[in-house]
Structure formats: structure tokens, C-alpha cells
XYZ file of C-alpha atoms in Angstrom:
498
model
C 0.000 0.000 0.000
C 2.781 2.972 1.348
C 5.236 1.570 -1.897
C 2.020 1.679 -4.495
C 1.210 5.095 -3.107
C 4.840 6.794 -1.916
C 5.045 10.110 -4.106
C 1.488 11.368 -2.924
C 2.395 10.359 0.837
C 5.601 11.849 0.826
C 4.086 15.147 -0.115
C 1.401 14.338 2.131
C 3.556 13.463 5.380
C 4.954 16.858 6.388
C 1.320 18.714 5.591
C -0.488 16.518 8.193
C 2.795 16.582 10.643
C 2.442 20.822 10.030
C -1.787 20.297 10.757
C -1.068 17.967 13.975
C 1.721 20.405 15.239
C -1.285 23.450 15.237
C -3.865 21.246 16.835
C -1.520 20.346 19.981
C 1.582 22.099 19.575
C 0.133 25.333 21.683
C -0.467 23.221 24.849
C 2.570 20.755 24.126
C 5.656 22.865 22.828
C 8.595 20.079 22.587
C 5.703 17.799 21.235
C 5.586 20.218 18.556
C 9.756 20.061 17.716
C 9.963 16.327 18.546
C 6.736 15.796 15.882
C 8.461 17.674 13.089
C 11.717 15.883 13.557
C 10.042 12.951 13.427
C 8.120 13.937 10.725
C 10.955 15.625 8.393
C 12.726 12.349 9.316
C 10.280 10.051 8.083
C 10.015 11.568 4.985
C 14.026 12.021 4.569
C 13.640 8.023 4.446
C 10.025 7.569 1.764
C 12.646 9.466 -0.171
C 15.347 7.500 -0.134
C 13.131 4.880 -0.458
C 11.786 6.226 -3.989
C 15.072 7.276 -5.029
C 15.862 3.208 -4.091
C 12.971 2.584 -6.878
C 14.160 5.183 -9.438
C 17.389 3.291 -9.128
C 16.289 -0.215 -9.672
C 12.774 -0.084 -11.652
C 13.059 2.865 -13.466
C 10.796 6.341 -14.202
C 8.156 6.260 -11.324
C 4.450 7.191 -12.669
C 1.806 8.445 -10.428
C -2.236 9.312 -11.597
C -4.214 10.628 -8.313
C -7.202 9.301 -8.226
C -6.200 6.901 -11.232
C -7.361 9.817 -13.857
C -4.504 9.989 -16.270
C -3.466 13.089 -17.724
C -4.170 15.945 -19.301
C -7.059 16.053 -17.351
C -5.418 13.921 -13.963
C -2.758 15.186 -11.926
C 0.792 13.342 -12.213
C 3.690 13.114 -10.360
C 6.828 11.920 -11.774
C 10.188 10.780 -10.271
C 13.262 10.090 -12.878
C 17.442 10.275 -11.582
C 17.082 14.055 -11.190
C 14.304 13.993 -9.492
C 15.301 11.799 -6.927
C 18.211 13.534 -6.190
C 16.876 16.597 -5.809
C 14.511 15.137 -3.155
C 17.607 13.840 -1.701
C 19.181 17.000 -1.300
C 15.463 18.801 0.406
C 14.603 16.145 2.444
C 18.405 15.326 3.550
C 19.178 18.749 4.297
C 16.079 19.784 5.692
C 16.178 16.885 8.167
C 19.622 17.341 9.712
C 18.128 21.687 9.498
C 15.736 20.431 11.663
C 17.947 18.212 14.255
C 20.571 21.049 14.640
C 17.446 23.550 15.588
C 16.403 20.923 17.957
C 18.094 22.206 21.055
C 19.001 25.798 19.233
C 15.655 27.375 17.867
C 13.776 28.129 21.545
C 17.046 30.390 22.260
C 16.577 32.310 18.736
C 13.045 32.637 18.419
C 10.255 33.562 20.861
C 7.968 30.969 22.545
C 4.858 31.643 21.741
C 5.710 31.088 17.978
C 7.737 28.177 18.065
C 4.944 26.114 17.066
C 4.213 27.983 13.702
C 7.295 27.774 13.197
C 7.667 24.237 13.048
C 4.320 24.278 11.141
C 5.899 26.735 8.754
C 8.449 24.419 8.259
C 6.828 21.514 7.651
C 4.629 23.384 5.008
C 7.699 24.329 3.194
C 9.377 20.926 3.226
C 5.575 19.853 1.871
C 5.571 22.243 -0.390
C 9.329 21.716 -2.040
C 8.837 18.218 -2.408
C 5.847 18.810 -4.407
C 7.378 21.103 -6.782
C 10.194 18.665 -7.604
C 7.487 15.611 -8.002
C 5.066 17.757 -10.097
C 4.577 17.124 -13.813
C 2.067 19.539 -14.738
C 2.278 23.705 -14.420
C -0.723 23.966 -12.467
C 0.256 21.930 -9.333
C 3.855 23.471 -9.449
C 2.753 26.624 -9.291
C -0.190 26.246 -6.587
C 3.009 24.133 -4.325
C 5.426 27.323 -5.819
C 2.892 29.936 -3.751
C 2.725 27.774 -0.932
C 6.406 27.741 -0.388
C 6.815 31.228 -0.899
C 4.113 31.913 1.724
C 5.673 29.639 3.982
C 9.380 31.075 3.447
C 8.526 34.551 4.139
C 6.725 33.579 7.151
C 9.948 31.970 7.988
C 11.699 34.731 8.007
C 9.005 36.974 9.500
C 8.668 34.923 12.211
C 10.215 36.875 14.891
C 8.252 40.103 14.081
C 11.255 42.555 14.975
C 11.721 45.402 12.204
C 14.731 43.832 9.956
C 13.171 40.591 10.048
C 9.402 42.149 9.167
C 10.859 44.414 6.152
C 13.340 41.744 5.055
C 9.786 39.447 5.149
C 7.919 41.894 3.064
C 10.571 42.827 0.239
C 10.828 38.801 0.003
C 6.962 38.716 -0.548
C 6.561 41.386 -2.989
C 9.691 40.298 -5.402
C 8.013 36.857 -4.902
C 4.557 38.248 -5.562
C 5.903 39.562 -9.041
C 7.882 36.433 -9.893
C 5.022 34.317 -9.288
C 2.632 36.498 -11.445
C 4.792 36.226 -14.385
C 4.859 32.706 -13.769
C 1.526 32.370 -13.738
C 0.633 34.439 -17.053
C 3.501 32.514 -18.800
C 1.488 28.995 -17.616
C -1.776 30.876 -18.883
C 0.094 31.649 -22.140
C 1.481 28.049 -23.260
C -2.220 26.721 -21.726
C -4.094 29.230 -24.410
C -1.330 28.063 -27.348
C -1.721 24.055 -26.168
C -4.691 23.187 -24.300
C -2.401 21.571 -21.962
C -0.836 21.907 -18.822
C 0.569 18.454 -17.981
C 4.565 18.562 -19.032
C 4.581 15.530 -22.007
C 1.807 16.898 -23.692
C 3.031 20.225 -23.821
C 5.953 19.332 -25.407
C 4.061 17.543 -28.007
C 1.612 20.122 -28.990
C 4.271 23.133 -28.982
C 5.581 22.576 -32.328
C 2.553 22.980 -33.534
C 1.243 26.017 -31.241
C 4.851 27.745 -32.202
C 3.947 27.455 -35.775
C 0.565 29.460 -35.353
C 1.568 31.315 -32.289
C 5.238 32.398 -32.644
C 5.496 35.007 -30.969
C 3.202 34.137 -27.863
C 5.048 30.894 -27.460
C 8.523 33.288 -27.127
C 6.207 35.739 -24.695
C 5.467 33.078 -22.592
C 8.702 31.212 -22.526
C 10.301 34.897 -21.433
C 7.649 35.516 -19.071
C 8.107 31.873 -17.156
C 12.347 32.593 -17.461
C 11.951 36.359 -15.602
C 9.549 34.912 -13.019
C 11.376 32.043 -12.430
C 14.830 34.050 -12.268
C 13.171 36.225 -9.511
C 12.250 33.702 -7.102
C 15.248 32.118 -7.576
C 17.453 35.249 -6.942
C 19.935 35.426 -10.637
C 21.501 38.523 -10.484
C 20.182 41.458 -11.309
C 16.755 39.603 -9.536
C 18.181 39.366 -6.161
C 17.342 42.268 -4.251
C 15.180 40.211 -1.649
C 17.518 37.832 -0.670
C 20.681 39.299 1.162
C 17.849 41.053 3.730
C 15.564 38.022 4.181
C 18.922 35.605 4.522
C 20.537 38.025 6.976
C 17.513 38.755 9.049
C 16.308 34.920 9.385
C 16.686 32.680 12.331
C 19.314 30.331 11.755
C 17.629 27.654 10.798
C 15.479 29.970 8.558
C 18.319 31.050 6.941
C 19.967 27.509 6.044
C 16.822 26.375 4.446
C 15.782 29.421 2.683
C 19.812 29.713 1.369
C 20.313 25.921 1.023
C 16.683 25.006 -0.733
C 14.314 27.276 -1.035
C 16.333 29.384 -4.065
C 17.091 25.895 -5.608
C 13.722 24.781 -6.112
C 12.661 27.312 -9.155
C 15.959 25.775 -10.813
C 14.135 22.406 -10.760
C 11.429 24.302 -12.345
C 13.445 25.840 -14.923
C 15.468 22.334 -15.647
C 11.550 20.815 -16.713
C 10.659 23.950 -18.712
C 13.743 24.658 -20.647
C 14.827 20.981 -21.275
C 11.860 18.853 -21.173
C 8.979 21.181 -22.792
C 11.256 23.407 -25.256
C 13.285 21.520 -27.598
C 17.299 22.284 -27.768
C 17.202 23.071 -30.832
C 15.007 25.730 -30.777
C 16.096 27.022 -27.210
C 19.982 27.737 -29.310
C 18.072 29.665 -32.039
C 16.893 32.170 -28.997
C 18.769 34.808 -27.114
C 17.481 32.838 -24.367
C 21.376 31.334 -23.547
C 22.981 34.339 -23.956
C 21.013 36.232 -21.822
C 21.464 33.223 -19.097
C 25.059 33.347 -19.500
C 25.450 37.191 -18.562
C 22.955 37.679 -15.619
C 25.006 34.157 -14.177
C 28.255 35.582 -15.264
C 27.536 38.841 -13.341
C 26.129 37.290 -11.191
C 28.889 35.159 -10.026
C 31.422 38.463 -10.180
C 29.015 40.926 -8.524
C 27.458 38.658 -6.060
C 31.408 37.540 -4.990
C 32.507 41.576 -4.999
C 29.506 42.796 -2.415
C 30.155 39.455 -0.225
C 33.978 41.003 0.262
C 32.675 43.992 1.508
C 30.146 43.018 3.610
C 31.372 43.112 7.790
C 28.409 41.476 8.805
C 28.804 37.472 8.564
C 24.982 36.556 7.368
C 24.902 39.007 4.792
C 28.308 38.057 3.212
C 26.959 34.845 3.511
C 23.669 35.575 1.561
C 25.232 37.430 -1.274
C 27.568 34.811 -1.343
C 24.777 32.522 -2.663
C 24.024 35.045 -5.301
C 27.427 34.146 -6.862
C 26.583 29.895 -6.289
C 23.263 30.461 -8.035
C 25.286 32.075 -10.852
C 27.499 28.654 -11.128
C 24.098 27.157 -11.272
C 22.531 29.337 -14.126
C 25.988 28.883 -15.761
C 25.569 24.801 -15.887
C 22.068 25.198 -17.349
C 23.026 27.939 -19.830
C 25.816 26.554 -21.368
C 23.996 24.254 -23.005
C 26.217 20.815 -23.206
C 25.774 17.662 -20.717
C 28.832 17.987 -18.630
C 27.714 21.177 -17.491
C 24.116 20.372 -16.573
C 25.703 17.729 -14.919
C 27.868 20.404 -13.008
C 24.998 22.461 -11.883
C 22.443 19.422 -10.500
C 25.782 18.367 -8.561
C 26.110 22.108 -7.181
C 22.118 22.012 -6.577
C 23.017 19.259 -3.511
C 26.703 21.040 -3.171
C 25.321 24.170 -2.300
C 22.473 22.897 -0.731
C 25.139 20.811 1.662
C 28.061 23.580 2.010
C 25.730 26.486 2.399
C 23.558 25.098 5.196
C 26.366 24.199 7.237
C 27.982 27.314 6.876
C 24.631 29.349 8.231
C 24.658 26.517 11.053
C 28.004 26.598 11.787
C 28.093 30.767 11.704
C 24.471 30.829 13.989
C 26.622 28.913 16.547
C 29.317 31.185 16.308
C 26.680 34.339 16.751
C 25.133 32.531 19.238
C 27.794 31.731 21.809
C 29.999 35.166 21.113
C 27.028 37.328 20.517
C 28.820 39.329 17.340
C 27.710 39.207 13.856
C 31.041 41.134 12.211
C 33.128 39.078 10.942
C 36.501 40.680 12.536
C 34.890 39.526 15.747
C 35.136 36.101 14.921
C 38.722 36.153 15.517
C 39.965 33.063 17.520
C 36.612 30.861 17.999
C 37.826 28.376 16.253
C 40.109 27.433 19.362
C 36.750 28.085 21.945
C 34.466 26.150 19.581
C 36.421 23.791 16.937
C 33.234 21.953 15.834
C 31.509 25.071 14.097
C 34.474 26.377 12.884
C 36.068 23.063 11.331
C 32.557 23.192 9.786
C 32.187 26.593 8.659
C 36.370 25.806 7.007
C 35.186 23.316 5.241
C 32.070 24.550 3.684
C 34.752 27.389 2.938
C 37.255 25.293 1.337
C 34.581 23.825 -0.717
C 32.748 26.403 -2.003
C 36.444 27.921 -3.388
C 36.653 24.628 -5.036
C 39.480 22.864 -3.216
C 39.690 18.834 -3.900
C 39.308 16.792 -2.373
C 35.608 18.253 -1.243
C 32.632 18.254 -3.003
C 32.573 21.940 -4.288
C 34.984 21.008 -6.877
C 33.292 18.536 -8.306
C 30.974 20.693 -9.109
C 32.916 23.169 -10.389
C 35.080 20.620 -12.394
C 32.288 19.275 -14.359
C 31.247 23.157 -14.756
C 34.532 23.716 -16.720
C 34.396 20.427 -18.526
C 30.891 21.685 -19.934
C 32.226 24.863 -20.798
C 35.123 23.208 -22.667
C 32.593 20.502 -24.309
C 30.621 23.691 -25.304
C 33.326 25.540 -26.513
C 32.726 28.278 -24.299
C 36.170 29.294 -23.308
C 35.502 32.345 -21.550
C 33.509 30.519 -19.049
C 36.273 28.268 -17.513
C 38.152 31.658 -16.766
C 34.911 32.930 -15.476
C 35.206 30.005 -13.211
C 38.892 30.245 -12.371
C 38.270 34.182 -11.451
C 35.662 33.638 -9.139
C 37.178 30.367 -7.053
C 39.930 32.956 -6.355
C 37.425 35.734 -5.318
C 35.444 33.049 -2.958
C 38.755 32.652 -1.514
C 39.499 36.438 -0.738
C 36.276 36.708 1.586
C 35.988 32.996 3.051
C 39.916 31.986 3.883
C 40.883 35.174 5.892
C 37.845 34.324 8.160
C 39.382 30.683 8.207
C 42.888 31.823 9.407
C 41.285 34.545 11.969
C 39.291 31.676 13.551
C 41.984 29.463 14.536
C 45.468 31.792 14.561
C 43.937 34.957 16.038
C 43.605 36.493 19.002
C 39.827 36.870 20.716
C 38.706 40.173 19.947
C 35.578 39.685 22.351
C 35.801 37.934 26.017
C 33.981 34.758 24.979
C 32.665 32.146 27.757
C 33.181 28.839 26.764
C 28.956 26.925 26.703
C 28.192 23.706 25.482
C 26.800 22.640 21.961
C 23.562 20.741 21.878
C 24.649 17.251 20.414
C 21.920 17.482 18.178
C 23.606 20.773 16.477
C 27.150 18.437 17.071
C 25.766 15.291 15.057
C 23.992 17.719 11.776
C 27.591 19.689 11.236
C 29.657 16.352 11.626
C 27.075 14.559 9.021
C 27.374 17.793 6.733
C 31.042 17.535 7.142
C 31.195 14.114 6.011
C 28.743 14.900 3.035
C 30.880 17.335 2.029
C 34.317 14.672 1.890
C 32.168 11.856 0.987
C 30.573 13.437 -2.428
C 33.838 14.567 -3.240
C 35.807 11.381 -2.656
C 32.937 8.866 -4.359
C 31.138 11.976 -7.198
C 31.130 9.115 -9.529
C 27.987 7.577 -7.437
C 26.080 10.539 -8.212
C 27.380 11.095 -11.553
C 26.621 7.487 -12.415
C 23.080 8.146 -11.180
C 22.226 11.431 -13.460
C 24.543 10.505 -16.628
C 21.567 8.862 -18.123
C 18.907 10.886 -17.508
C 20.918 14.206 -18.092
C 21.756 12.869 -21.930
C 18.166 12.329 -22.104
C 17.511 16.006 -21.582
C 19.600 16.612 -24.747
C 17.340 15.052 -27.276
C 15.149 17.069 -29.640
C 11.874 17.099 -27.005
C 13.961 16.318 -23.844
C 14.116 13.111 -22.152
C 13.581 12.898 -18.743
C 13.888 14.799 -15.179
């Protein structure tokens, strides 16, 4: 019964764990934390479970209801799919275990259950996105998470945190509309809003409707672009990173931004064909805002004093890297930017962990303070030098995988510029994230810092992220053995899979 029905439930699963946490959570508070790591734990294993499936049986298929498309609703689960449920569930599980013993000291507690709620919602709502094979269920899940995310960041109610909430909401707001009239355009053109039969009918509805099919395919890009923060679309996210509980802040940096990639992956490469995405301006446009992106989003995190914020516009530049993979066009670098999806994902949530830990315990947020808690707290720090390390791109961590296959694509694309693109910017990650590295361990205290213990449950989520971060370095062939298929099916004339 669960196997026949394990998409739907794994969608399902963190909703009714958000509902139950609101029915009792207000009477029974650490019911309402030990419920949603339960609950995000649960469904961290129904996904490892499908991706267990994907693996040995193939493309999963669900009708709900047993009405098959156009007129049911499907969800789908190929390679890329599964890892990208990997990557939100995984992450969002150990987000969840390292707030476990931090969150009641960060947030107040008369909203601790929403928050937990909130978070559920979100994971809910992710999940769905990624398993979604028609428009019209991505975007209804797309609104829900971007409800749920500003919440997250709201949640406190103090004045950053409430304006950083509401510039979030509005950018989102206008992302999400163009989304939606781009879905209303290609359903006027097709009749359809279920993914395969899209990409059947739009030959067809290009051929009478050019230039709405090019309207709509802009519109869906721009709207996408904005929720997922490309450069020069980013405005909302340093604020609502910076001004986020820590946990908050991890999810919304390590997942929440990624999402509208997977929903960019399904529209550019399994409803437009190749061929006619390379006669557009489409990749040269994507090639620019992730270029400058990646330069301008590595330049403000330099300047920045306060830790968060370099942190946030620090994954301005990684969603450049991102945009870069898909732009270039060529299968080595798609395969680069799904591996920097989980990368990211991995590196960046450990660094927000590792740095609320640090803010926590020392009570400063510039990053000269941080001078010499690496020999007061070693766990955070060895965490937050490692997610450093790896987002510079040294081997053996998992960063450079990424980046490798990044500059392979470029190379298999015959995009030169790109791998010095690439180059340039590992050395500018380095300027801002290794002199905070050195400070921490062979520096003197600049503030009198009292020595306090770390919840184990914060202790086991860095050591696992740590250990991520060697692992997917040492053994990248498992995951690039996993996507190779599926990725060269996303480079035939209608797509292929994902």
C-alpha cells in the first residue's frame, strides 16, 4: 500500500505533521519540535526509499485518483528527481535536528509552534514542486512555499526581520505572477498543462503562435529568475537571509532558491526543444545575468562586515554557477549544476549553522569579531572551514566537483571564456571565506567569549554535513553514475527525462 502510493504520501507526510503540530503544539511545545523531527525524518527516508525505486525499476508514474493526464494530476520521479529530493529532504532533516536544542534560544515561545508548522509546510511544499509534472500543481506548491518562506523569516516580528519578510513577498509576488501568465500563455497556445503533452503540442502552437510561445517562454524565465534570486533579480535575498533565524536562513539559502531551478530544468529541457532554445537569445542572456552574477554577487560578499549578509550574497554568486551549468547548453555542465544544486544545498547550510553557533555563543555578527573561535568552539568552525574550502573549489571536497564538471561543460561547449569565469571567481570566494578561516583558529579573541556547550543534536547535523561534504567529493562518480543517463536524455530534440 505505502510503496504503491509513496510520491502522494511523501508530499502528504509533512502537511499533516504541520496540521497535527497546530492542533496540539500550543499546549505541548517540545511535542511540537519532537513531531516535526520525526516527521521531516520520516520523509528524509520515503525518499530514499523512492530514489531506491528510481534506481532499480526505473521512471516512477503516479495518476491521483487513477485519472490519467491531461485532465489527472501526475507526479513523476526520474534520476534528477530523486536527487533533488535527496538534497530537500536530507538537508532539511539534519536543518531540523541542529534547531532541535538551538531554535527556543533564537526565536520567541509563543511562535515556536508555527514555526515548526511553517516548516513543515515548506518541506511539503518543495517536495511537491520537484514531483510535479504539470504547471498547475507546481505553481499552486510554488505559492505555498513562498508563503511559507517569508513567514519563515518573519517569524520573529522585529523590524529587519518584518521588512526583510515583506521585500521577500513582494519580489516573490511579481515572480510568481509572471509565472503564472507565462502557464496561462502556453495553456491558451496548447490546451495543456501536464509537461509531455506540452511538449508535443508546442511545435505545432509555435507554428501558429510564434510570438506568444517566445512571450510566454520569457515571461516563465523572468519569473522564475526572480524567485530564484539570478543577479540582477536578487534584491530580496541578502535582507531576508541576513535577518532569518538560523535555521530559517539555512533552508531558505540551502533550498528554497534551488527549487525554481528544478522548475526551470523541466521547462527549458523537457517542454522546449534544444534546438530551438539555441536559435533564442534565451542562452545568452542566461550566460550574462550568471556571469555577473557570479562576479558581482562575490565583490559585495567582500565587503560586507556582517557574517549573514556576506553569507547571503555569497549565494548570489553559487546560483550564478548554477545558471551557468544550465546555460551553457552541453551535458557535462548540466551535470555540473544538478551536482552544485546538492553542493550548495550541503556547504551552504552548514555554513549558516556553523556561523548561527558562532553568533550565538559570542554574541557578534562582524566578521573581525570572529577572531579566535575556532580554538573556543572547533566543531563550528572546522565546519564553517570546510564549507569554505569547498565552495572555493578545493579537492578533495565536493565543491569542486561541481565546479570541475562546470569547466568540462564549458570546454565541451566551446565556451572558453567561461572556464576563466570560473577560475576568477574560485579565487574571489577565496578572498572573503579563507581570511575568516585563518582569523578563527590563529587569532587572538577580539571579544571575552565564555566557553557553553553545543547541543549534540547541532554536534551530530555539522559532523554529518562535514562528512557529506568529503564523501561526495571522494565517491562523485555515485552521483554522476546516477544522473549521466537521464541528463543525456535532456539533450534530445523534445527532452528526455527529469
Amino acid at each position: 500500500m505505502i510503496r504503491a502510493h509513496i510520491m502522494p504520501l511523501t508530499i502528504l507526510l509533512p502537511l499533516v505533521g504541520a496540521y497535527f503540530i497546530l492542533l496540539v503544539g500550543s499546549k505541548f511545545r517540545n511535542l511540537a519540535r519532537n513531531v516535526a523531527l520525526v516527521t521531516t525524518g520520516a520523509t528524509f527516508a520515503m525518499v530514499c526509499f523512492i530514489t531506491y525505486l528510481v534506481s532499480n525499476q526505473g521512471n516512477l508514474v503516479y495518476h491521483l485518483g487513477g485519472w490519467a493526464p491531461p485532465l489527472g494530476i501526475e507526479l513523476q520521479a526520474d534520476p534528477i528527481t530523486a536527487f533533488l529530493l535527496l538534497t530537500f529532504a536530507g538537508v532539511s532533516f539534519f536543518v531540523i535536528l541542529f534547531a532541535y536544542d538551538i531554535l527556543p534560544a533564537e526565536i520567541s515561545p509563543k511562535v515556536i509552534t508555527r514555526y515548526y508548522a511553517l516548516y513543515l509546510v515548506l518541506l511539503g511544499s518543495l517536495l511537491g514542486i520537484v514531483l510535479s509534472n504539470d504547471f498547475f500543481n507546481m505553481y499552486v506548491f510554488l505559492e505555498i512555499s513562498s508563503i511559507a518562506a517569508a513567514a519563515l523569516v518573519a517569524i520573529n516580528g522585529d523590524k529587519l526581520a518584518m521588512e526583510a519578510s515583506v521585500k521577500y513577498l513582494v519580489m516573490s509576488t511579481l515572480g510568481s505572477g509572471t509565472v503564472l501568465m507565462g502557464i496561462a500563455g502556453l495553456y491558451m497556445v496548447t490546451g495543456y498543462l501536464n509537461l509531455d503533452y506540452l511538449a508535443g503540442a508546442l511545435p505545432q502552437a509555435y507554428a501558429s503562435y510564434p510570438l506568444t510561445v517566445l512571450m510566454t517562454l520569457a515571461m516563465l524565465t523572468v519569473g522564475i529568475a526572480v524567485k530564484a534570486a539570478l543577479f540582477p533579480l536578487h534584491v530580496w535575498l541578502p535582507d531576508a537571509h541576513g535577518s532569518a533565524p538560523t535555521s530559517s536562513s539555512a533552508i531558505l539559502s540551502g533550498l528554497v532558491v534551488k527549487v525554481y531551478i528544478a522548475v526551470l530544468l523541466k521547462l527549458l529541457y523537457r517542454v522546449f526543444p534544444l534546438d530551438f532554445l539555441t536559435t533564442l537569445p534565451l542562452q545568452g542572456s542566461l550566460l550574462v545575468m550568471a556571469t555577473l552574477g557570479i562576479f558581482i554577487g562575490s565583490i559585495m560578499a567582500i565587503r560586507q562586515k556582517d557574517i549573514k549578509k556576506m553569507l547571503a550574497y555569497s549565494t548570489v554568486a553559487q546560483i550564478g554557477y548554477v545558471f551557468l551549468g544550465i546555460g551553457l547548453f552541453s551535458e557535462k555542465a548540466m551535470t555540473g549544476a544538478i551536482l552544485h544544486v546538492f553542493n550548495h544545498a550541503v556547504m551552504k547550510s552548514m555554513l549558516f549553522l556553523s556561523v548561527g553557533l558562532l553568533i550565538k555563543y559570542s554574541g557578534c555578527r562582524k566578521i573581525d569579531d570572529l577572531a579566535g573561535l575556532g580554538r573556543v568552539y572547533p566543531i563550528p568552525m572546522i565546519a564553517f572551514s570546510v564549507g569554505a574550502l569547498s565552495m572555493v573549489g578545493i579537492p578533495p571536497l565536493s565543491g569542486f566537483i561541481s565546479k570541475w564538471y562546470l569547466g568540462l561543460g564549458a570546454l565541451e561547449a566551446n565556451q572558453l571564456p567561461f572556464l576563466l569565469v570560473l577560475l576568477l571567481s574560485s579565487l574571489l570566494n577565496g578572498f572573503y571565506y579563507m581570511p575568516i578561516v585563518i582569523a578563527g583558529f590563529f587569532k587572538k579573541e577580539t571579544v571575552e567569549i565564555q566557553k557553553q556547550v553545543v547541543p549534540l543534536g547541532a554536534q551530530i547535523s555539522l559532523i554529518v554535513l562535514i562528512v557529506a561534504t568529503f564523501f561526495f567529493g571522494l565517491f562523485s562518480n555515485l552521483a554522476v553514475d546516477f544522473l549521466t543517463p537521464t541528463v543525456q536524455g535532456l539533450f534530445n530534440v523534445f527532452g528526455g527525462g527529469m
